PDB file of C-alpha atoms in Angstrom:
ATOM      1  CA  UNK J 895     154.942 130.848  65.828  1.00  0.00           C
ATOM      2  CA  UNK J 896     158.203 128.922  66.139  1.00  0.00           C
ATOM      3  CA  UNK J 897     160.098 132.165  66.788  1.00  0.00           C
ATOM      4  CA  UNK J 898     157.768 133.068  69.656  1.00  0.00           C
ATOM      5  CA  UNK J 899     158.438 129.739  71.313  1.00  0.00           C
ATOM      6  CA  UNK J 900     162.190 130.070  70.679  1.00  0.00           C
ATOM      7  CA  UNK J 901     162.386 133.643  72.124  1.00  0.00           C
ATOM      8  CA  UNK J 902     160.353 132.616  75.167  1.00  0.00           C
ATOM      9  CA  UNK J 903     162.379 129.508  75.791  1.00  0.00           C
ATOM     10  CA  UNK J 904     165.650 131.422  75.336  1.00  0.00           C
ATOM     11  CA  UNK J 905     164.503 133.945  77.940  1.00  0.00           C
ATOM     12  CA  UNK J 906     163.572 131.238  80.414  1.00  0.00           C
ATOM     13  CA  UNK J 907     166.937 129.510  79.945  1.00  0.00           C
ATOM     14  CA  UNK J 908     168.598 132.916  80.472  1.00  0.00           C
ATOM     15  CA  UNK J 909     166.533 133.258  83.635  1.00  0.00           C
ATOM     16  CA  UNK J 910     167.695 129.801  84.852  1.00  0.00           C
ATOM     17  CA  UNK J 911     171.361 130.670  84.209  1.00  0.00           C
ATOM     18  CA  UNK J 912     171.006 133.970  86.065  1.00  0.00           C
ATOM     19  CA  UNK J 913     169.166 132.297  88.981  1.00  0.00           C
ATOM     20  CA  UNK J 914     171.984 129.705  89.223  1.00  0.00           C
ATOM     21  CA  UNK J 915     174.716 132.312  89.061  1.00  0.00           C
ATOM     22  CA  UNK J 916     173.224 135.281  90.936  1.00  0.00           C
ATOM     23  CA  UNK J 917     170.158 134.130  92.825  1.00  0.00           C
ATOM     24  CA  UNK J 918     166.712 135.621  92.369  1.00  0.00           C
ATOM     25  CA  UNK J 919     167.958 139.252  92.798  1.00  0.00           C
ATOM     26  CA  UNK J 920     170.110 138.718  89.678  1.00  0.00           C
ATOM     27  CA  UNK J 921     167.097 137.771  87.494  1.00  0.00           C
ATOM     28  CA  UNK J 922     166.149 141.192  86.233  1.00  0.00           C
ATOM     29  CA  UNK J 923     164.492 142.058  82.988  1.00  0.00           C
ATOM     30  CA  UNK J 924     167.625 143.911  81.880  1.00  0.00           C
ATOM     31  CA  UNK J 925     169.915 140.965  82.805  1.00  0.00           C
ATOM     32  CA  UNK J 926     167.749 138.484  80.931  1.00  0.00           C
ATOM     33  CA  UNK J 927     167.604 140.734  77.845  1.00  0.00           C
ATOM     34  CA  UNK J 928     171.361 141.189  77.935  1.00  0.00           C
ATOM     35  CA  UNK J 929     171.958 137.458  78.357  1.00  0.00           C
ATOM     36  CA  UNK J 930     169.569 136.383  75.599  1.00  0.00           C
ATOM     37  CA  UNK J 931     169.527 139.255  73.137  1.00  0.00           C
ATOM     38  CA  UNK J 932     165.754 139.215  73.172  1.00  0.00           C
ATOM     39  CA  UNK J 933     164.015 142.449  72.308  1.00  0.00           C
ATOM     40  CA  UNK J 934     162.538 144.396  75.241  1.00  0.00           C
ATOM     41  CA  UNK J 935     159.058 144.221  73.987  1.00  0.00           C
ATOM     42  CA  UNK J 936     159.123 140.411  74.157  1.00  0.00           C
ATOM     43  CA  UNK J 937     159.247 140.474  77.935  1.00  0.00           C
ATOM     44  CA  UNK J 938     155.689 141.616  78.442  1.00  0.00           C
ATOM     45  CA  UNK J 939     154.472 139.800  75.438  1.00  0.00           C
ATOM     46  CA  UNK J 940     155.775 136.459  76.753  1.00  0.00           C
ATOM     47  CA  UNK J 941     155.593 137.211  80.474  1.00  0.00           C
ATOM     48  CA  UNK J 942     152.677 139.568  81.080  1.00  0.00           C
ATOM     49  CA  UNK J 943     153.248 139.105  84.833  1.00  0.00           C
ATOM     50  CA  UNK J 944     156.682 140.720  84.384  1.00  0.00           C
ATOM     51  CA  UNK J 945     159.740 139.827  86.327  1.00  0.00           C
ATOM     52  CA  UNK J 946     157.920 137.763  88.949  1.00  0.00           C
ATOM     53  CA  UNK J 947     156.420 135.514  86.286  1.00  0.00           C
ATOM     54  CA  UNK J 948     159.771 135.177  84.482  1.00  0.00           C
ATOM     55  CA  UNK J 949     161.487 134.297  87.810  1.00  0.00           C
ATOM     56  CA  UNK J 950     158.782 131.771  88.806  1.00  0.00           C
ATOM     57  CA  UNK J 951     158.838 130.021  85.363  1.00  0.00           C
ATOM     58  CA  UNK J 952     162.600 129.982  85.283  1.00  0.00           C
ATOM     59  CA  UNK J 953     162.688 128.260  88.731  1.00  0.00           C
ATOM     60  CA  UNK J 954     160.056 125.826  87.418  1.00  0.00           C
ATOM     61  CA  UNK J 955     162.075 125.004  84.327  1.00  0.00           C
ATOM     62  CA  UNK J 956     165.199 124.376  86.305  1.00  0.00           C
ATOM     63  CA  UNK J 957     163.310 122.232  88.776  1.00  0.00           C
ATOM     64  CA  UNK J 958     161.721 120.183  86.006  1.00  0.00           C
ATOM     65  CA  UNK J 959     165.053 119.556  84.282  1.00  0.00           C
ATOM     66  CA  UNK J 960     166.677 118.269  87.487  1.00  0.00           C
ATOM     67  CA  UNK J 961     163.562 116.244  88.374  1.00  0.00           C
ATOM     68  CA  UNK J 962     163.656 114.631  84.955  1.00  0.00           C
ATOM     69  CA  UNK J 963     167.352 113.786  85.430  1.00  0.00           C
ATOM     70  CA  UNK J 964     166.825 112.233  88.865  1.00  0.00           C
ATOM     71  CA  UNK J 965     163.675 110.339  87.836  1.00  0.00           C
ATOM     72  CA  UNK J 966     165.209 108.912  84.663  1.00  0.00           C
ATOM     73  CA  UNK J 967     168.436 107.984  86.500  1.00  0.00           C
ATOM     74  CA  UNK J 968     166.596 106.546  89.418  1.00  0.00           C
ATOM     75  CA  UNK J 969     165.018 103.991  87.185  1.00  0.00           C
ATOM     76  CA  UNK J 970     168.513 102.359  87.016  1.00  0.00           C
ATOM     77  CA  UNK J 971     168.873 102.309  90.757  1.00  0.00           C
ATOM     78  CA  UNK J 972     170.043 104.586  93.467  1.00  0.00           C
ATOM     79  CA  UNK J 973     173.721 104.286  92.704  1.00  0.00           C
ATOM     80  CA  UNK J 974     173.236 105.437  89.105  1.00  0.00           C
ATOM     81  CA  UNK J 975     170.949 108.214  90.259  1.00  0.00           C
ATOM     82  CA  UNK J 976     173.712 109.488  92.522  1.00  0.00           C
ATOM     83  CA  UNK J 977     176.373 109.125  89.828  1.00  0.00           C
ATOM     84  CA  UNK J 978     174.363 110.967  87.235  1.00  0.00           C
ATOM     85  CA  UNK J 979     173.374 113.768  89.563  1.00  0.00           C
ATOM     86  CA  UNK J 980     176.938 114.283  90.654  1.00  0.00           C
ATOM     87  CA  UNK J 981     178.155 114.223  87.096  1.00  0.00           C
ATOM     88  CA  UNK J 982     175.481 116.797  86.119  1.00  0.00           C
ATOM     89  CA  UNK J 983     176.739 119.171  88.842  1.00  0.00           C
ATOM     90  CA  UNK J 984     180.376 118.397  88.172  1.00  0.00           C
ATOM     91  CA  UNK J 985     179.939 119.497  84.516  1.00  0.00           C
ATOM     92  CA  UNK J 986     177.804 122.509  85.379  1.00  0.00           C
ATOM     93  CA  UNK J 987     180.242 123.764  87.990  1.00  0.00           C
ATOM     94  CA  UNK J 988     183.220 123.185  85.738  1.00  0.00           C
ATOM     95  CA  UNK J 989     181.612 124.604  82.601  1.00  0.00           C
ATOM     96  CA  UNK J 990     180.297 127.625  84.490  1.00  0.00           C
ATOM     97  CA  UNK J 991     183.646 128.428  86.073  1.00  0.00           C
ATOM     98  CA  UNK J 992     182.217 127.639  89.528  1.00  0.00           C
ATOM     99  CA  UNK J 993     179.457 130.310  89.319  1.00  0.00           C
ATOM    100  CA  UNK J 994     176.618 127.849  89.379  1.00  0.00           C
ATOM    101  CA  UNK J 995     174.491 126.833  92.380  1.00  0.00           C
ATOM    102  CA  UNK J 996     171.208 124.997  92.565  1.00  0.00           C
ATOM    103  CA  UNK J 997     168.355 127.368  91.617  1.00  0.00           C
ATOM    104  CA  UNK J 998     166.011 125.904  94.208  1.00  0.00           C
ATOM    105  CA  UNK J 999     168.672 126.350  96.923  1.00  0.00           C
ATOM    106  CA  UNK J1000     169.405 129.892  95.701  1.00  0.00           C
ATOM    107  CA  UNK J1001     165.796 130.759  96.303  1.00  0.00           C
ATOM    108  CA  UNK J1002     165.554 128.776  99.562  1.00  0.00           C
ATOM    109  CA  UNK J1003     168.444 130.665 101.242  1.00  0.00           C
ATOM    110  CA  UNK J1004     167.772 134.064  99.629  1.00  0.00           C
ATOM    111  CA  UNK J1005     166.251 136.629 101.910  1.00  0.00           C
ATOM    112  CA  UNK J1006     164.458 138.947  99.484  1.00  0.00           C
ATOM    113  CA  UNK J1007     160.688 139.304  99.125  1.00  0.00           C
ATOM    114  CA  UNK J1008     160.936 137.546  95.736  1.00  0.00           C
ATOM    115  CA  UNK J1009     162.754 134.600  97.375  1.00  0.00           C
ATOM    116  CA  UNK J1010     160.148 134.302 100.111  1.00  0.00           C
ATOM    117  CA  UNK J1011     157.401 134.385  97.533  1.00  0.00           C
ATOM    118  CA  UNK J1012     159.049 131.453  95.704  1.00  0.00           C
ATOM    119  CA  UNK J1013     159.723 129.378  98.826  1.00  0.00           C
ATOM    120  CA  UNK J1014     156.624 127.166  98.233  1.00  0.00           C
ATOM    121  CA  UNK J1015     157.796 126.454  94.680  1.00  0.00           C
ATOM    122  CA  UNK J1016     161.358 125.669  95.857  1.00  0.00           C
ATOM    123  CA  UNK J1017     159.919 123.390  98.585  1.00  0.00           C
ATOM    124  CA  UNK J1018     157.818 121.550  95.956  1.00  0.00           C
ATOM    125  CA  UNK J1019     160.798 121.081  93.664  1.00  0.00           C
ATOM    126  CA  UNK J1020     163.019 119.735  96.448  1.00  0.00           C
ATOM    127  CA  UNK J1021     160.213 117.434  97.633  1.00  0.00           C
ATOM    128  CA  UNK J1022     159.956 116.043  94.120  1.00  0.00           C
ATOM    129  CA  UNK J1023     163.660 115.292  94.009  1.00  0.00           C
ATOM    130  CA  UNK J1024     163.534 113.575  97.386  1.00  0.00           C
ATOM    131  CA  UNK J1025     160.478 111.556  96.356  1.00  0.00           C
ATOM    132  CA  UNK J1026     162.279 110.373  93.186  1.00  0.00           C
ATOM    133  CA  UNK J1027     165.292 109.279  95.279  1.00  0.00           C
ATOM    134  CA  UNK J1028     163.036 107.561  97.792  1.00  0.00           C
ATOM    135  CA  UNK J1029     161.286 105.665  94.944  1.00  0.00           C
ATOM    136  CA  UNK J1030     164.597 104.558  93.541  1.00  0.00           C
ATOM    137  CA  UNK J1031     165.668 103.260  96.952  1.00  0.00           C
ATOM    138  CA  UNK J1032     162.389 101.474  97.754  1.00  0.00           C
ATOM    139  CA  UNK J1033     162.375 100.033  94.247  1.00  0.00           C
ATOM    140  CA  UNK J1034     165.768  98.503  94.994  1.00  0.00           C
ATOM    141  CA  UNK J1035     164.352  96.961  98.215  1.00  0.00           C
ATOM    142  CA  UNK J1036     165.282  99.521 100.861  1.00  0.00           C
ATOM    143  CA  UNK J1037     162.549  99.886 103.553  1.00  0.00           C
ATOM    144  CA  UNK J1038     160.587 103.172 103.362  1.00  0.00           C
ATOM    145  CA  UNK J1039     161.875 104.712 106.598  1.00  0.00           C
ATOM    146  CA  UNK J1040     165.522 104.040 105.654  1.00  0.00           C
ATOM    147  CA  UNK J1041     164.857 105.207 102.045  1.00  0.00           C
ATOM    148  CA  UNK J1042     163.468 108.500 103.280  1.00  0.00           C
ATOM    149  CA  UNK J1043     166.452 109.005 105.557  1.00  0.00           C
ATOM    150  CA  UNK J1044     168.996 108.156 102.826  1.00  0.00           C
ATOM    151  CA  UNK J1045     167.271 110.350 100.210  1.00  0.00           C
ATOM    152  CA  UNK J1046     167.217 113.304 102.600  1.00  0.00           C
ATOM    153  CA  UNK J1047     170.894 112.751 103.510  1.00  0.00           C
ATOM    154  CA  UNK J1048     171.903 112.405  99.833  1.00  0.00           C
ATOM    155  CA  UNK J1049     170.032 115.472  98.686  1.00  0.00           C
ATOM    156  CA  UNK J1050     171.281 117.587 101.649  1.00  0.00           C
ATOM    157  CA  UNK J1051     174.884 116.400 101.206  1.00  0.00           C
ATOM    158  CA  UNK J1052     174.952 116.994  97.411  1.00  0.00           C
ATOM    159  CA  UNK J1053     173.365 120.496  97.725  1.00  0.00           C
ATOM    160  CA  UNK J1054     175.841 121.396 100.507  1.00  0.00           C
ATOM    161  CA  UNK J1055     178.708 120.068  98.310  1.00  0.00           C
ATOM    162  CA  UNK J1056     177.591 122.258  95.464  1.00  0.00           C
ATOM    163  CA  UNK J1057     177.762 125.264  97.662  1.00  0.00           C
ATOM    164  CA  UNK J1058     181.213 124.338  98.973  1.00  0.00           C
ATOM    165  CA  UNK J1059     182.407 123.576  95.496  1.00  0.00           C
ATOM    166  CA  UNK J1060     181.286 126.980  94.279  1.00  0.00           C
ATOM    167  CA  UNK J1061     182.966 128.964  97.022  1.00  0.00           C
ATOM    168  CA  UNK J1062     186.121 126.850  97.042  1.00  0.00           C
ATOM    169  CA  UNK J1063     186.252 126.847  93.222  1.00  0.00           C
ATOM    170  CA  UNK J1064     186.998 123.137  93.374  1.00  0.00           C
ATOM    171  CA  UNK J1065     185.104 119.882  92.619  1.00  0.00           C
ATOM    172  CA  UNK J1066     186.731 118.262  95.669  1.00  0.00           C
ATOM    173  CA  UNK J1067     183.734 118.773  98.057  1.00  0.00           C
ATOM    174  CA  UNK J1068     181.390 117.200  95.484  1.00  0.00           C
ATOM    175  CA  UNK J1069     183.797 114.321  94.873  1.00  0.00           C
ATOM    176  CA  UNK J1070     184.215 113.692  98.634  1.00  0.00           C
ATOM    177  CA  UNK J1071     180.483 113.635  99.232  1.00  0.00           C
ATOM    178  CA  UNK J1072     179.841 111.292  96.289  1.00  0.00           C
ATOM    179  CA  UNK J1073     182.620 108.959  97.574  1.00  0.00           C
ATOM    180  CA  UNK J1074     180.944 108.807 101.019  1.00  0.00           C
ATOM    181  CA  UNK J1075     177.358 108.478  99.746  1.00  0.00           C
ATOM    182  CA  UNK J1076     177.869 105.706  97.176  1.00  0.00           C
ATOM    183  CA  UNK J1077     178.900 103.005  99.679  1.00  0.00           C
ATOM    184  CA  UNK J1078     175.970 103.917 101.900  1.00  0.00           C
ATOM    185  CA  UNK J1079     173.588 103.451  98.986  1.00  0.00           C
ATOM    186  CA  UNK J1080     175.171 100.195  97.915  1.00  0.00           C
ATOM    187  CA  UNK J1081     175.036  98.856 101.457  1.00  0.00           C
ATOM    188  CA  UNK J1082     171.387  99.875 101.813  1.00  0.00           C
ATOM    189  CA  UNK J1083     170.361  97.877  98.778  1.00  0.00           C
ATOM    190  CA  UNK J1084     172.458  94.945  99.919  1.00  0.00           C
ATOM    191  CA  UNK J1085     174.988  95.377  97.121  1.00  0.00           C
ATOM    192  CA  UNK J1086     172.755  93.386  94.766  1.00  0.00           C
ATOM    193  CA  UNK J1087     170.394  94.913  92.212  1.00  0.00           C
ATOM    194  CA  UNK J1088     172.162  98.254  91.962  1.00  0.00           C
ATOM    195  CA  UNK J1089     175.650  97.196  90.778  1.00  0.00           C
ATOM    196  CA  UNK J1090     175.690  99.187  87.539  1.00  0.00           C
TER     197      UNK J1090
END
């Protein structure tokens, strides 16, 4: 039974990697099998819904991982949430030789039928990230309206910086965005409780 879970998990992680690197069009059964070394028969055993199920669950896994990162970081305040999120993407971009992009954004901007079918899932994932950032800001004393605005700005700027970093093959856009956002967040919380 452990092997079943391991193979399934390996295939999902392969799907996440492909989604990050190639968008939804790149998440094919053959590509996942080549990436993971899983036997062909395991696809329909673990994913009876085929490619669409594999794609949906891969997006969900990626979304959950980043949600967990944001939520756990946000407990330490908005500044730490920003720093950890930026560090996560810095490492992913560098380690992936600048081939990575956010899976939810890859789906959101993709124009295929598969992308459009996944738009509601991508919207839910992005909303969860924004909600976690808003909670961190309001928890640090920022009024709700301002927290919503800052969370939207932060998420949009980071996602845009990831795209620029990928195409420029440089961490500079991500570093510049982080340097601009951090003082905004510190000022919003009054420079007090979020000084870690």
